[in-house]
Structure formats: C-alpha cells, structure tokens
Amino acid sequence: AQTVTQSQPEMSVQEAETVTLSCTYDTSESNYYLFWYKQPPSRQMILVIRQEAYKQQNATENRFSVNFQKAAKSFSLKISDSQLGDTAMYFCAFMKLPRGQGAQKLVFGQGTRLTINP
Amino acid sequence: GAVVSQHPSRVICKSGTSVKIECRSLDFQATTMFWYRQFPKQSLMLMATSNEGSKATYEQGVEKDKFLINHASLTLSTLTVTSAHPEDSSFYICSARVQGAEAFFGQGTRLTVV
C-alpha cells in the first residue's frame, strides 16, 4: 500500500518569504501522480500543483514549484513570495495511474498547517 | 475547472436520526465519486468509493450499514449517515474526477449530532 508522509505539522513564515513544505511517499509503482492540495479556512480543497512521475521536469505554477526526486521518493513544495492568502493546510497526495475505467483514489499525507504572517 | 456541489454545507441532527448528504457533479459526468471524512486539524480519510450503478467500495473499518452510499446517476452520489451518534460528528467531503488525474472536491458538509 502507498503511504504519504508530511513531517512538518506546522510552519510559519513572514509575508514575501519563501517556504518549502516537505513530503515523502512510499510506493512500488513506477508511474503515478503526485499532488499538492491547499485547504484554506473555508475548507474547500484546491489543487495547487500536479506532477506526473514519468516527467523529469519539475512542475511549476506561478509562485508554486515542486522539487520532485523520484529515486528518493520526495516531493517538496516551494512557495515563493508568500502571501497572506497562502495561509492554509497543505496536503501532499499520491495517486496510482488509472487502469481501465476505474478511477484511482488519492492517498493523502497528514498535512502541514502553514501560516503567513504580515 | 469542473464543479462539484455538495449539500448541505452544515447540518445539525438529533442522535438516532439519519441524515443525507448529496454530492453533484454540475458540468460533467462522474462514474466514480469518493467520500472522505475529516476530523479537526487532521487529514482526509477515505471512507468509500462510489460507483455509478453498482455497490460502493468501503475502506477497511468503515461500517457500510451506517454510512450508506448511493450513486444512482452519473451526476449524483449520496451519503446517508444512519442512526447518527455524536461520534459521527465530523466534516464530510466528496470528490469526483473527470477524465484525467485532477480530482474536484465539494465544499464539504459539517455534521453535528446532538
């Protein structure tokens, strides 16, 4: 079974700083997806960024980028120029590649509570 | 992106009663939907996978007779918490996936059993 581990329960940085959230996972699969989701106080889950394991290039979305180390099974999220609106819970998630018509489930890490201070 | 609507957003019910939570995919058809439970300051715990036209697949430790899931159409899945007790109070979230990897989540339902 796949497992996802986020070792930082809480983090806090000043506005405009850069912050990196850690995530490691365990799987025997060679092809899969990795995600970072954000859950603000509203509790609506929002996709931040996605990485396909077969792609060597790290995904980026504006201020958000990942450092994907497949051999080390590490998938960290870097937030540059952090903003007050980035304050949220961040979840790392793993998903096997879909097979046939079936949809694969997401396996979530424990989450990291990130606070951006003014 | 695709929209998943969950209703109600908040519900309070008396102990021993049942409550139904709806999850709708508004602009796409979802053959599979997922139901999660989230305790305060914790991660999402998958409860079950809801498959249109067939029985749901429950995760280990989840009581299927207590958490009834029905996925009668390609746009609607329901979760019914039967004979609710205070320990069932929690935040319930559904999600659905269009073709591809991205999952879209409902707004969640905060259930309080008194």
Coordinates of C-alpha atoms in Angstrom, one line a residue:
Chain A
A1 CA 0.0 0.0 0.0
Q2 CA 1.1 3.5 -0.7
T3 CA 1.8 5.9 2.1
V4 CA 2.5 9.7 2.2
T5 CA 4.3 11.4 5.0
Q6 CA 4.5 15.1 5.8
S7 CA 6.9 15.6 8.6
Q8 CA 6.1 19.2 9.3
P9 CA 2.8 19.6 11.2
E10 CA 3.1 23.4 11.3
M11 CA 5.2 26.1 9.6
S12 CA 5.2 29.9 9.9
V13 CA 6.9 32.5 7.7
Q14 CA 6.8 36.2 7.1
E15 CA 5.0 37.6 4.1
A16 CA 7.1 37.7 1.0
E17 CA 9.5 35.0 2.2
T18 CA 10.0 31.7 0.5
V19 CA 8.9 28.5 2.3
T20 CA 9.3 24.8 1.4
L21 CA 7.0 22.1 2.6
S22 CA 8.3 18.5 2.7
C23 CA 6.6 15.3 1.5
T24 CA 7.9 11.8 1.1
Y25 CA 6.0 8.8 -0.1
D26 CA 6.4 5.1 -0.4
T27 CA 5.3 3.1 -3.4
S28 CA 6.3 0.2 -5.6
E29 CA 4.6 1.8 -8.6
S30 CA 6.8 3.2 -11.4
N31 CA 4.2 5.5 -12.8
Y32 CA 1.9 7.7 -10.7
Y33 CA 0.7 11.2 -10.0
L34 CA 1.7 13.5 -7.1
F35 CA -0.3 16.5 -6.0
W36 CA -0.3 19.3 -3.5
Y37 CA -3.7 20.5 -2.3
K38 CA -4.5 23.6 -0.3
Q39 CA -7.3 23.7 2.2
P40 CA -7.9 27.3 3.4
P41 CA -10.1 28.1 6.4
S42 CA -13.2 27.7 4.2
R43 CA -12.1 24.0 4.0
Q44 CA -12.6 23.9 0.2
M45 CA -9.9 21.7 -1.3
I46 CA -8.0 23.4 -4.0
L47 CA -5.4 21.9 -6.3
V48 CA -2.1 23.7 -6.2
I49 CA 0.1 21.7 -8.4
R50 CA 0.4 18.3 -10.0
Q51 CA 3.4 16.2 -11.1
E52 CA 3.4 13.1 -13.3
A53 CA 6.1 10.7 -12.2
Y54 CA 7.3 10.0 -15.7
K55 CA 8.1 13.6 -16.3
Q56 CA 11.6 14.6 -15.1
Q57 CA 10.9 18.3 -15.3
N58 CA 9.6 19.8 -12.0
A59 CA 6.1 21.3 -12.3
T60 CA 5.6 25.0 -11.7
E61 CA 2.5 27.1 -11.3
N62 CA 3.3 30.8 -10.9
R63 CA 4.8 31.2 -7.3
F64 CA 4.4 27.4 -6.6
S65 CA 7.0 24.9 -7.7
V66 CA 8.0 21.4 -6.7
N67 CA 11.2 19.5 -6.3
F68 CA 10.4 16.0 -7.4
Q69 CA 13.1 13.5 -6.5
K70 CA 11.8 10.1 -7.8
A71 CA 14.6 8.0 -6.6
A72 CA 14.4 9.5 -3.1
K73 CA 10.6 9.4 -3.3
S74 CA 10.5 13.0 -2.2
F75 CA 8.1 15.7 -3.4
S76 CA 8.5 19.1 -1.8
L77 CA 6.5 22.3 -2.5
K78 CA 8.2 25.7 -2.7
I79 CA 6.1 28.8 -2.3
S80 CA 7.9 31.9 -3.4
D81 CA 7.0 35.5 -2.4
S82 CA 4.5 34.1 0.1
Q83 CA 1.2 36.0 0.5
L84 CA -1.3 36.2 3.4
G85 CA -3.8 34.3 1.2
D86 CA -1.4 31.3 1.2
T87 CA -2.3 30.6 4.8
A88 CA -3.9 27.2 4.8
M89 CA -3.4 23.5 5.4
Y90 CA -1.4 21.9 2.6
F91 CA -1.8 18.2 1.8
C92 CA 0.5 16.2 -0.3
A93 CA -1.2 13.4 -2.2
F94 CA -0.4 10.3 -4.3
M95 CA -2.4 8.6 -6.9
K96 CA -1.7 5.5 -9.0
L97 CA -2.3 5.7 -12.7
P98 CA -5.9 4.9 -13.6
R99 CA -6.4 1.5 -15.1
G100 CA -9.3 0.9 -17.5
Q101 CA -12.5 2.7 -16.5
G102 CA -11.8 2.7 -12.8
A103 CA -10.7 5.8 -11.0
Q104 CA -7.9 5.6 -8.6
K105 CA -8.1 7.0 -5.1
L106 CA -6.0 9.7 -3.6
V107 CA -3.8 8.9 -0.7
F108 CA -3.2 12.0 1.5
G109 CA -0.4 12.9 3.8
Q110 CA -1.1 14.2 7.3
G111 CA -1.0 17.9 6.2
T112 CA 1.1 20.9 7.1
R113 CA -0.5 24.0 8.6
L114 CA 1.2 27.0 7.0
T115 CA 0.7 30.5 8.4
I116 CA 1.9 33.5 6.6
N117 CA 2.5 36.4 9.0
P118 CA 2.2 40.1 8.0
Chain B
G1 CA -12.4 23.6 -13.8
A2 CA -15.2 21.2 -13.2
V3 CA -17.6 21.9 -10.4
V4 CA -18.7 19.6 -7.6
S5 CA -21.6 20.8 -5.5
Q6 CA -22.2 19.3 -2.0
H7 CA -25.3 19.9 0.0
P8 CA -26.0 20.8 2.8
S9 CA -22.9 22.7 3.9
R10 CA -24.0 22.4 7.6
V11 CA -26.5 20.1 9.3
I12 CA -27.4 19.5 12.9
C13 CA -29.4 16.4 13.7
K14 CA -30.6 14.6 16.8
S15 CA -28.9 11.4 17.9
G16 CA -30.6 8.4 16.4
T17 CA -31.9 10.1 13.3
S18 CA -30.5 9.8 9.8
V19 CA -29.1 12.5 7.6
K20 CA -28.4 12.5 3.9
I21 CA -25.6 14.4 2.1
E22 CA -25.7 15.0 -1.6
C23 CA -22.8 15.3 -4.0
R24 CA -23.4 16.5 -7.5
S25 CA -21.1 17.0 -10.5
L26 CA -22.6 20.0 -12.2
D27 CA -20.9 20.1 -15.5
F28 CA -19.5 16.6 -16.1
Q29 CA -20.5 13.0 -15.6
A30 CA -18.7 11.2 -12.8
T31 CA -18.8 7.4 -12.9
T32 CA -16.8 7.4 -9.7
M33 CA -17.1 9.6 -6.7
F34 CA -15.2 9.5 -3.4
W35 CA -16.4 10.2 0.1
Y36 CA -13.9 11.4 2.8
R37 CA -14.2 12.2 6.4
Q38 CA -12.0 14.8 8.1
F39 CA -11.6 15.4 11.8
P40 CA -10.4 18.8 13.1
K41 CA -6.8 19.5 12.2
Q42 CA -6.4 16.1 10.6
S43 CA -6.1 14.8 7.1
L44 CA -8.8 13.4 4.8
M45 CA -9.7 9.8 5.4
L46 CA -11.2 8.0 2.5
M47 CA -14.4 6.3 3.6
A48 CA -15.6 4.8 0.3
T49 CA -15.5 4.8 -3.4
S50 CA -18.9 5.3 -5.0
N51 CA -19.5 3.7 -8.4
E52 CA -22.4 4.6 -10.6
G53 CA -24.9 1.7 -10.9
S54 CA -23.1 -0.6 -8.5
K55 CA -22.3 -1.0 -4.9
A56 CA -19.8 1.2 -3.2
T57 CA -16.4 0.0 -2.1
Y58 CA -15.8 0.8 1.5
E59 CA -12.4 1.2 3.2
Q60 CA -11.4 -1.1 6.0
G61 CA -13.0 -0.1 9.3
V62 CA -15.9 1.9 7.7
E63 CA -19.3 0.5 8.6
K64 CA -21.2 0.1 5.4
D65 CA -24.6 -0.2 7.2
K66 CA -24.0 3.0 9.0
F67 CA -22.7 5.0 6.0
L68 CA -25.0 4.2 3.1
I69 CA -23.8 5.3 -0.3
N70 CA -26.0 5.5 -3.4
H71 CA -24.7 6.5 -6.8
A72 CA -27.9 6.3 -8.8
S73 CA -26.9 8.6 -11.7
L74 CA -23.7 9.9 -13.3
T75 CA -24.1 13.2 -11.6
L76 CA -25.3 12.4 -8.1
S77 CA -23.9 10.4 -5.2
T78 CA -25.5 10.5 -1.7
L79 CA -24.1 9.6 1.7
T80 CA -26.6 8.7 4.4
V81 CA -25.4 8.6 7.9
T82 CA -27.9 6.3 9.6
S83 CA -28.8 6.3 13.3
A84 CA -26.3 9.1 13.8
H85 CA -24.5 9.4 17.1
P86 CA -22.4 12.3 18.5
E87 CA -19.2 10.5 17.5
D88 CA -20.3 10.7 13.8
S89 CA -20.0 14.5 14.1
S90 CA -17.3 15.4 11.5
F91 CA -16.6 17.2 8.3
Y92 CA -17.6 15.1 5.2
I93 CA -16.2 15.8 1.8
C94 CA -16.9 14.3 -1.6
S95 CA -14.8 14.4 -4.8
A96 CA -15.1 13.4 -8.4
R97 CA -12.8 13.1 -11.2
V98 CA -13.2 14.0 -14.9
Q99 CA -11.1 12.0 -17.3
G100 CA -7.5 12.6 -16.2
A101 CA -5.9 12.9 -12.9
E102 CA -7.3 16.0 -11.3
A103 CA -9.9 15.5 -8.6
F104 CA -12.5 18.2 -7.9
F105 CA -13.9 18.5 -4.4
G106 CA -17.2 19.6 -3.0
Q107 CA -17.4 22.3 -0.4
G108 CA -17.9 19.8 2.4
T109 CA -20.6 19.2 5.0
R110 CA -20.2 19.9 8.6
L111 CA -22.3 17.3 10.5
T112 CA -23.1 17.9 14.2
V113 CA -25.1 15.2 16.0
V114 CA -26.6 16.4 19.3

